[in-house]
mmCIF file of C-alpha atoms in Angstrom:
data_model
loop_
_atom_site.group_PDB
_atom_site.id
_atom_site.type_symbol
_atom_site.label_atom_id
_atom_site.label_comp_id
_atom_site.label_asym_id
_atom_site.label_seq_id
_atom_site.Cartn_x
_atom_site.Cartn_y
_atom_site.Cartn_z
ATOM 1 C CA UNK A 145 -6.860 4.743 -27.134
ATOM 2 C CA UNK A 146 -9.606 4.257 -24.705
ATOM 3 C CA UNK A 147 -7.850 1.090 -22.800
ATOM 4 C CA UNK A 148 -4.946 3.179 -22.610
ATOM 5 C CA UNK A 149 -6.239 5.927 -20.987
ATOM 6 C CA UNK A 150 -8.274 3.129 -18.634
ATOM 7 C CA UNK A 151 -4.451 1.317 -17.890
ATOM 8 C CA UNK A 152 -2.971 4.842 -16.968
ATOM 9 C CA UNK A 153 -6.203 6.037 -14.537
ATOM 10 C CA UNK A 154 -5.051 2.951 -12.368
ATOM 11 C CA UNK A 155 -1.832 3.499 -12.776
ATOM 12 C CA UNK A 156 -2.051 6.129 -11.444
ATOM 13 C CA UNK A 157 -4.261 5.699 -9.141
ATOM 14 C CA UNK A 158 -1.532 2.170 -8.252
ATOM 15 C CA UNK A 159 1.336 4.794 -7.422
ATOM 16 C CA UNK A 160 -0.819 7.794 -5.828
ATOM 17 C CA UNK A 161 -2.353 5.197 -3.619
ATOM 18 C CA UNK A 162 0.918 3.191 -2.792
ATOM 19 C CA UNK A 163 2.269 6.603 -1.691
ATOM 20 C CA UNK A 164 0.136 7.032 1.494
ATOM 21 C CA UNK A 165 2.078 3.884 2.860
ATOM 22 C CA UNK A 166 5.190 5.192 1.984
ATOM 23 C CA UNK A 167 4.723 8.297 3.071
ATOM 24 C CA UNK A 168 3.907 7.123 6.064
ATOM 25 C CA UNK A 169 7.022 5.305 6.739
ATOM 26 C CA UNK A 170 8.529 8.364 5.870
ATOM 27 C CA UNK A 171 7.403 10.730 8.428
ATOM 28 C CA UNK A 172 8.871 8.903 11.140
ATOM 29 C CA UNK A 173 11.971 9.707 10.288
ATOM 30 C CA UNK A 174 11.411 13.549 8.310
ATOM 31 C CA UNK A 175 8.642 16.232 9.231
ATOM 32 C CA UNK A 176 6.212 16.317 6.963
ATOM 33 C CA UNK A 177 6.692 19.655 5.240
ATOM 34 C CA UNK A 178 10.814 19.576 4.871
ATOM 35 C CA UNK A 179 9.472 15.655 3.466
ATOM 36 C CA UNK A 180 7.610 16.880 0.773
ATOM 37 C CA UNK A 181 9.619 20.241 -0.512
ATOM 38 C CA UNK A 182 13.324 17.429 -0.609
ATOM 39 C CA UNK A 183 10.503 15.469 -2.633
ATOM 40 C CA UNK A 184 10.067 18.022 -5.128
ATOM 41 C CA UNK A 185 13.380 18.542 -4.610
ATOM 42 C CA UNK A 186 14.716 15.345 -6.175
ATOM 43 C CA UNK A 187 11.686 15.616 -8.662
ATOM 44 C CA UNK A 188 12.361 18.528 -10.732
ATOM 45 C CA UNK A 189 16.201 17.317 -10.781
ATOM 46 C CA UNK A 190 15.645 13.925 -12.568
ATOM 47 C CA UNK A 191 12.915 15.539 -14.512
ATOM 48 C CA UNK A 192 15.204 18.611 -15.397
ATOM 49 C CA UNK A 193 17.890 15.827 -16.719
ATOM 50 C CA UNK A 194 15.104 13.704 -18.734
ATOM 51 C CA UNK A 195 14.005 16.767 -20.527
ATOM 52 C CA UNK A 196 18.156 17.413 -21.088
ATOM 53 C CA UNK A 197 18.792 13.658 -22.371
ATOM 54 C CA UNK A 198 16.245 13.969 -24.704
ATOM 55 C CA UNK A 199 17.162 17.381 -26.219
ATOM 56 C CA UNK A 200 13.830 18.980 -25.134
ATOM 57 C CA UNK A 201 13.619 23.320 -25.302
ATOM 58 C CA UNK A 202 13.879 23.630 -21.130
ATOM 59 C CA UNK A 203 13.320 28.148 -20.940
ATOM 60 C CA UNK A 204 9.701 28.566 -21.097
ATOM 61 C CA UNK A 205 9.249 31.126 -23.972
ATOM 62 C CA UNK A 206 6.745 34.045 -22.467
ATOM 63 C CA UNK A 207 3.927 34.535 -20.398
ATOM 64 C CA UNK A 208 1.673 31.226 -22.186
ATOM 65 C CA UNK A 209 3.950 28.621 -21.411
ATOM 66 C CA UNK A 210 4.821 30.832 -17.883
ATOM 67 C CA UNK A 211 1.090 30.023 -17.315
ATOM 68 C CA UNK A 212 0.020 26.671 -16.800
ATOM 69 C CA UNK A 213 4.050 26.323 -15.020
ATOM 70 C CA UNK A 214 2.565 28.761 -12.478
ATOM 71 C CA UNK A 215 -0.929 27.244 -11.741
ATOM 72 C CA UNK A 216 0.609 23.637 -11.564
ATOM 73 C CA UNK A 217 3.276 24.225 -9.458
ATOM 74 C CA UNK A 218 2.214 27.010 -7.224
ATOM 75 C CA UNK A 219 -1.342 25.701 -7.064
ATOM 76 C CA UNK A 220 -1.418 21.576 -7.662
ATOM 77 C CA UNK A 221 1.575 20.755 -5.738
ATOM 78 C CA UNK A 222 3.065 23.908 -3.787
ATOM 79 C CA UNK A 223 0.469 25.290 -1.694
ATOM 80 C CA UNK A 224 -1.593 22.282 -2.028
ATOM 81 C CA UNK A 225 0.498 19.917 -0.217
ATOM 82 C CA UNK A 226 1.524 22.658 2.097
ATOM 83 C CA UNK A 227 -2.170 23.666 3.638
ATOM 84 C CA UNK A 228 -2.515 19.845 3.800
ATOM 85 C CA UNK A 229 0.479 18.647 5.813
ATOM 86 C CA UNK A 230 -0.700 21.393 7.987
ATOM 87 C CA UNK A 231 -3.963 20.631 8.240
ATOM 88 C CA UNK A 232 -3.357 16.918 9.091
ATOM 89 C CA UNK A 233 -1.690 17.647 11.922
ATOM 90 C CA UNK A 234 -4.761 19.247 13.484
ATOM 91 C CA UNK A 235 -7.224 16.106 11.635
ATOM 92 C CA UNK A 236 -7.281 12.983 11.549
ATOM 93 C CA UNK A 237 -6.419 10.571 8.048
ATOM 94 C CA UNK A 238 -10.290 9.981 7.854
ATOM 95 C CA UNK A 239 -11.157 13.454 7.868
ATOM 96 C CA UNK A 240 -8.449 14.385 5.687
ATOM 97 C CA UNK A 241 -9.100 11.969 3.092
ATOM 98 C CA UNK A 242 -13.344 12.626 2.910
ATOM 99 C CA UNK A 243 -12.218 16.602 2.769
ATOM 100 C CA UNK A 244 -9.876 15.668 -0.608
ATOM 101 C CA UNK A 245 -12.844 13.302 -1.593
ATOM 102 C CA UNK A 246 -14.243 16.498 -2.468
ATOM 103 C CA UNK A 247 -12.286 17.191 -5.312
ATOM 104 C CA UNK A 248 -14.267 15.482 -7.877
ATOM 105 C CA UNK A 249 -17.462 17.496 -6.790
ATOM 106 C CA UNK A 250 -16.100 20.928 -6.472
ATOM 107 C CA UNK A 251 -13.981 20.704 -10.080
ATOM 108 C CA UNK A 252 -17.099 20.397 -12.053
ATOM 109 C CA UNK A 253 -17.701 23.719 -10.342
ATOM 110 C CA UNK A 254 -14.562 25.666 -10.945
ATOM 111 C CA UNK A 255 -15.227 24.100 -14.713
ATOM 112 C CA UNK A 256 -17.944 26.250 -15.010
ATOM 113 C CA UNK A 257 -16.129 29.641 -13.913
ATOM 114 C CA UNK A 258 -13.151 29.018 -16.877
ATOM 115 C CA UNK A 259 -13.268 27.940 -20.382
ATOM 116 C CA UNK A 260 -13.274 24.352 -19.531
ATOM 117 C CA UNK A 261 -16.109 23.182 -21.677
ATOM 118 C CA UNK A 262 -16.481 19.442 -20.669
ATOM 119 C CA UNK A 263 -19.033 18.680 -18.240
ATOM 120 C CA UNK A 264 -20.845 15.944 -16.117
ATOM 121 C CA UNK A 265 -24.244 15.549 -17.008
ATOM 122 C CA UNK A 266 -27.119 15.306 -13.859
ATOM 123 C CA UNK A 267 -26.112 11.297 -14.314
ATOM 124 C CA UNK A 268 -22.752 11.694 -13.752
ATOM 125 C CA UNK A 269 -22.603 14.668 -10.845
ATOM 126 C CA UNK A 270 -24.956 11.587 -9.337
ATOM 127 C CA UNK A 271 -22.105 9.186 -9.883
ATOM 128 C CA UNK A 272 -19.674 11.606 -8.128
ATOM 129 C CA UNK A 273 -21.855 11.973 -5.034
ATOM 130 C CA UNK A 274 -21.951 8.398 -4.958
ATOM 131 C CA UNK A 275 -18.620 8.792 -4.797
ATOM 132 C CA UNK A 276 -17.955 11.058 -2.579
ATOM 133 C CA UNK A 277 -20.332 8.860 -0.203
ATOM 134 C CA UNK A 278 -18.169 5.599 -0.909
ATOM 135 C CA UNK A 279 -14.751 7.530 0.170
ATOM 136 C CA UNK A 280 -16.376 8.759 3.531
ATOM 137 C CA UNK A 281 -17.987 5.507 3.959
ATOM 138 C CA UNK A 282 -14.309 4.178 3.603
ATOM 139 C CA UNK A 283 -12.900 6.894 6.062
ATOM 140 C CA UNK A 284 -15.633 5.985 8.892
ATOM 141 C CA UNK A 285 -14.312 9.337 9.989
ATOM 142 C CA UNK A 286 -15.097 10.385 13.796
ATOM 143 C CA UNK A 287 -18.569 13.010 13.752
ATOM 144 C CA UNK A 288 -16.601 14.334 17.137
ATOM 145 C CA UNK A 289 -13.552 15.276 14.606
ATOM 146 C CA UNK A 290 -15.384 17.716 12.563
ATOM 147 C CA UNK A 291 -16.163 20.188 15.455
ATOM 148 C CA UNK A 292 -14.352 21.938 18.270
ATOM 149 C CA UNK A 293 -10.431 22.767 17.420
ATOM 150 C CA UNK A 294 -10.219 21.156 14.502
ATOM 151 C CA UNK A 295 -11.430 24.063 12.212
ATOM 152 C CA UNK A 296 -8.704 25.038 12.049
ATOM 153 C CA UNK A 297 -7.622 22.011 10.282
ATOM 154 C CA UNK A 298 -10.540 21.198 8.673
ATOM 155 C CA UNK A 299 -10.336 24.706 7.135
ATOM 156 C CA UNK A 300 -6.395 24.360 6.104
ATOM 157 C CA UNK A 301 -7.704 20.654 4.166
ATOM 158 C CA UNK A 302 -10.633 21.675 2.280
ATOM 159 C CA UNK A 303 -8.440 24.691 1.045
ATOM 160 C CA UNK A 304 -5.432 21.764 -0.043
ATOM 161 C CA UNK A 305 -8.874 20.416 -1.869
ATOM 162 C CA UNK A 306 -9.289 23.587 -3.686
ATOM 163 C CA UNK A 307 -6.174 24.184 -4.689
ATOM 164 C CA UNK A 308 -5.312 21.173 -6.272
ATOM 165 C CA UNK A 309 -8.905 21.229 -7.931
ATOM 166 C CA UNK A 310 -7.950 25.207 -8.967
ATOM 167 C CA UNK A 311 -4.738 23.762 -10.556
ATOM 168 C CA UNK A 312 -6.284 20.936 -12.313
ATOM 169 C CA UNK A 313 -8.106 23.277 -14.025
ATOM 170 C CA UNK A 314 -6.274 26.472 -14.911
ATOM 171 C CA UNK A 315 -3.848 23.972 -15.937
ATOM 172 C CA UNK A 316 -6.044 22.326 -18.706
ATOM 173 C CA UNK A 317 -6.846 25.527 -20.204
ATOM 174 C CA UNK A 318 -3.494 26.600 -20.768
ATOM 175 C CA UNK A 319 -2.850 25.724 -24.007
ATOM 176 C CA UNK A 320 -0.118 23.102 -24.181
ATOM 177 C CA UNK A 321 3.037 24.375 -26.100
ATOM 178 C CA UNK A 322 6.443 23.555 -23.991
ATOM 179 C CA UNK A 323 7.274 19.751 -24.456
ATOM 180 C CA UNK A 324 6.246 17.672 -21.552
ATOM 181 C CA UNK A 325 9.143 16.869 -19.756
ATOM 182 C CA UNK A 326 9.814 20.413 -19.183
ATOM 183 C CA UNK A 327 7.278 21.682 -18.126
ATOM 184 C CA UNK A 328 6.782 19.287 -15.613
ATOM 185 C CA UNK A 329 10.456 19.332 -14.152
ATOM 186 C CA UNK A 330 9.767 23.377 -13.940
ATOM 187 C CA UNK A 331 6.220 22.888 -11.777
ATOM 188 C CA UNK A 332 8.162 20.486 -9.575
ATOM 189 C CA UNK A 333 10.829 23.386 -8.783
ATOM 190 C CA UNK A 334 8.169 25.821 -7.885
ATOM 191 C CA UNK A 335 6.685 23.387 -6.664
ATOM 192 C CA UNK A 336 9.354 23.085 -4.095
ATOM 193 C CA UNK A 337 10.514 26.638 -3.538
ATOM 194 C CA UNK A 338 6.635 26.597 -2.030
ATOM 195 C CA UNK A 339 7.013 24.008 0.381
ATOM 196 C CA UNK A 340 10.093 25.116 1.149
ATOM 197 C CA UNK A 341 8.912 29.151 2.199
ATOM 198 C CA UNK A 342 6.296 27.039 3.937
ATOM 199 C CA UNK A 343 8.562 24.834 5.951
ATOM 200 C CA UNK A 344 10.963 27.232 6.495
ATOM 201 C CA UNK A 345 7.661 28.789 9.110
ATOM 202 C CA UNK A 346 7.097 25.769 11.063
ATOM 203 C CA UNK A 347 8.510 24.822 13.812
ATOM 204 C CA UNK A 348 10.888 21.412 14.147
ATOM 205 C CA UNK A 349 11.344 21.608 10.431
ATOM 206 C CA UNK A 350 15.342 22.489 10.334
ATOM 207 C CA UNK A 351 17.260 19.893 7.875
ATOM 208 C CA UNK A 352 19.966 20.539 10.111
ATOM 209 C CA UNK A 353 17.549 18.165 12.526
ATOM 210 C CA UNK A 354 16.714 15.126 10.096
ATOM 211 C CA UNK A 355 18.798 12.285 11.704
ATOM 212 C CA UNK A 356 18.902 10.425 7.803
ATOM 213 C CA UNK A 357 18.204 6.436 7.915
ATOM 214 C CA UNK A 358 17.850 3.823 5.379
ATOM 215 C CA UNK A 359 14.259 4.051 5.377
ATOM 216 C CA UNK A 360 13.703 7.957 5.351
ATOM 217 C CA UNK A 361 15.785 7.928 1.853
ATOM 218 C CA UNK A 362 14.223 4.950 0.237
ATOM 219 C CA UNK A 363 10.751 6.721 0.991
ATOM 220 C CA UNK A 364 12.035 10.073 -0.421
ATOM 221 C CA UNK A 365 13.581 8.249 -3.847
ATOM 222 C CA UNK A 366 10.170 6.450 -4.070
ATOM 223 C CA UNK A 367 7.653 9.387 -3.256
ATOM 224 C CA UNK A 368 10.108 11.192 -5.746
ATOM 225 C CA UNK A 369 10.945 9.335 -9.079
ATOM 226 C CA UNK A 370 7.936 7.011 -8.231
ATOM 227 C CA UNK A 371 4.468 8.716 -7.301
ATOM 228 C CA UNK A 372 6.152 12.522 -8.180
ATOM 229 C CA UNK A 373 8.110 12.348 -11.342
ATOM 230 C CA UNK A 374 5.340 8.627 -12.426
ATOM 231 C CA UNK A 375 2.684 9.263 -11.014
ATOM 232 C CA UNK A 376 2.677 13.107 -12.046
ATOM 233 C CA UNK A 377 3.796 12.241 -15.138
ATOM 234 C CA UNK A 378 0.598 10.032 -16.030
ATOM 235 C CA UNK A 379 -1.612 12.770 -14.317
ATOM 236 C CA UNK A 380 -0.580 15.337 -16.456
ATOM 237 C CA UNK A 381 -0.821 13.022 -19.484
ATOM 238 C CA UNK A 382 -4.754 11.628 -18.440
ATOM 239 C CA UNK A 383 -5.085 15.909 -17.908
ATOM 240 C CA UNK A 384 -4.394 16.686 -21.387
ATOM 241 C CA UNK A 385 -6.773 13.990 -22.550
ATOM 242 C CA UNK A 386 -10.048 13.442 -20.527
ATOM 243 C CA UNK A 387 -9.546 17.117 -18.546
ATOM 244 C CA UNK A 388 -10.038 18.037 -15.001
ATOM 245 C CA UNK A 389 -13.821 16.724 -14.104
ATOM 246 C CA UNK A 390 -13.137 12.678 -15.499
ATOM 247 C CA UNK A 391 -9.191 12.964 -14.159
ATOM 248 C CA UNK A 392 -10.181 14.220 -10.314
ATOM 249 C CA UNK A 393 -12.248 10.856 -9.964
ATOM 250 C CA UNK A 394 -8.426 9.744 -9.468
ATOM 251 C CA UNK A 395 -9.657 10.385 -5.718
ATOM 252 C CA UNK A 396 -12.204 8.077 -5.447
ATOM 253 C CA UNK A 397 -9.592 5.841 -6.700
ATOM 254 C CA UNK A 398 -6.635 6.381 -4.432
ATOM 255 C CA UNK A 399 -8.199 5.500 -1.367
ATOM 256 C CA UNK A 400 -8.884 1.927 -2.520
ATOM 257 C CA UNK A 401 -5.200 1.539 -3.439
ATOM 258 C CA UNK A 402 -4.029 3.032 -0.076
ATOM 259 C CA UNK A 403 -6.216 0.991 1.857
ATOM 260 C CA UNK A 404 -5.151 -2.468 0.498
ATOM 261 C CA UNK A 405 -1.794 -1.657 0.612
ATOM 262 C CA UNK A 406 -1.514 -0.181 4.281
ATOM 263 C CA UNK A 407 -3.275 -4.406 4.597
ATOM 264 C CA UNK A 408 -1.122 -5.528 3.035
ATOM 265 C CA UNK A 409 2.435 -4.108 3.803
ATOM 266 C CA UNK A 410 1.686 -2.417 7.363
ATOM 267 C CA UNK A 411 -1.205 -4.612 8.580
ATOM 268 C CA UNK A 412 -3.404 -2.059 8.928
ATOM 269 C CA UNK A 413 -7.721 -4.033 8.876
ATOM 270 C CA UNK A 414 -9.878 -3.424 6.755
ATOM 271 C CA UNK A 415 -13.289 -3.013 8.017
ATOM 272 C CA UNK A 416 -16.292 -4.437 6.486
ATOM 273 C CA UNK A 417 -17.200 -1.034 6.180
ATOM 274 C CA UNK A 418 -13.649 -0.146 3.584
ATOM 275 C CA UNK A 419 -15.782 -3.138 1.581
ATOM 276 C CA UNK A 420 -18.672 -1.751 1.173
ATOM 277 C CA UNK A 421 -16.974 1.477 -0.031
ATOM 278 C CA UNK A 422 -15.126 0.067 -2.478
ATOM 279 C CA UNK A 423 -18.896 -1.356 -3.854
ATOM 280 C CA UNK A 424 -20.316 2.030 -3.772
ATOM 281 C CA UNK A 425 -17.479 4.020 -5.156
ATOM 282 C CA UNK A 426 -17.329 1.651 -8.043
ATOM 283 C CA UNK A 427 -21.576 1.969 -8.037
ATOM 284 C CA UNK A 428 -20.567 5.554 -8.885
ATOM 285 C CA UNK A 429 -18.101 4.777 -11.222
ATOM 286 C CA UNK A 430 -20.757 3.103 -13.190
ATOM 287 C CA UNK A 431 -22.412 5.881 -13.573
ATOM 288 C CA UNK A 432 -19.920 8.316 -14.499
ATOM 289 C CA UNK A 433 -18.150 6.189 -17.763
ATOM 290 C CA UNK A 434 -21.937 5.477 -18.387
ATOM 291 C CA UNK A 435 -21.902 5.082 -21.866
ATOM 292 C CA UNK A 436 -18.036 4.221 -22.490
ATOM 293 C CA UNK A 437 -19.373 0.792 -20.545
ATOM 294 C CA UNK A 438 -22.333 0.462 -23.116
ATOM 295 C CA UNK A 439 -20.631 1.683 -26.004
ATOM 296 C CA UNK A 440 -17.489 -1.280 -24.727
ATOM 297 C CA UNK A 441 -20.370 -3.676 -24.378
ATOM 298 C CA UNK A 442 -22.273 -3.398 -27.557
ATOM 299 C CA UNK A 443 -18.504 -3.859 -29.234
ATOM 300 C CA UNK A 444 -18.194 -7.090 -27.285
ATOM 301 C CA UNK A 445 -21.582 -8.392 -28.606
ATOM 302 C CA UNK A 446 -21.291 -7.113 -31.931
ATOM 303 C CA UNK A 447 -17.572 -8.891 -32.459
ATOM 304 C CA UNK A 448 -14.600 -6.744 -34.303
ATOM 305 C CA UNK A 449 -15.752 -4.969 -37.997
ATOM 306 C CA UNK A 450 -15.055 -7.691 -40.702
ATOM 307 C CA UNK A 451 -11.929 -6.699 -42.481
ATOM 308 C CA UNK A 452 -12.260 -5.659 -45.826
ATOM 309 C CA UNK A 453 -10.231 -8.498 -48.918
ATOM 310 C CA UNK A 454 -7.269 -8.383 -49.361
ATOM 311 C CA UNK A 455 -6.735 -5.750 -45.492
ATOM 312 C CA UNK A 456 -4.014 -7.232 -43.686
#
């Protein structure tokens, strides 16, 4: 199970990391908030279809099942993406990446305000801090972008990070009783409603002004089906198994995949600070996962346990 969890973690990071490159292509043709809203419209439709085909119960039963749906839909999907897209109009992508890198720092603090029991040790928190330093190193933001008129954008992106972390904690604390496909479908639907409301308040976000192109349509499909249905499916699978603190560390691995795919597909340069940042993040992971790594090395040195006579 440990190896499966690690594989799912890396796959989720890879999917969401490549989504940055695809989003950059799609934003050339679609306005940001409307782009996100349409993405989750399509993702919700796909998930409802899958849940129906699977024979899952579609209707939430009472407040107990509505709580994670509203927490995930409003905070993780709706408010997070709305504030992030609004804030990115005022700050650079580098500054946004650094602020989103605060999610693993914010999450352990939020768990102390809820029923979540799994928390990091002091050494683990040191690893989280080291990972944040790695994100800052990769982003390499211009200090002049952290002051002046950009403070409004900084506040919006920081709010998006807080919304995501709080949504993860509240969703995890809710007892899961509804089938996973149906629950995620409702989350996507609720998030899409929030994003459509945000889009309606922004200038230049009318659907009638959109010029549909092959690149725009393919970007929308990829973000809805692969990054939306697939990525969030993996994310919620991890959230149920390892909790909000450890799953928040995705924010430290996603920039690695985003930088590599941007270099491979869009010919974006990989600066020496990017490679150095990768090394710092890896060091942070070694601190956070030190016990698991020690257990794996001990098992590797000792070899597999001998089977009992007559065992298959």
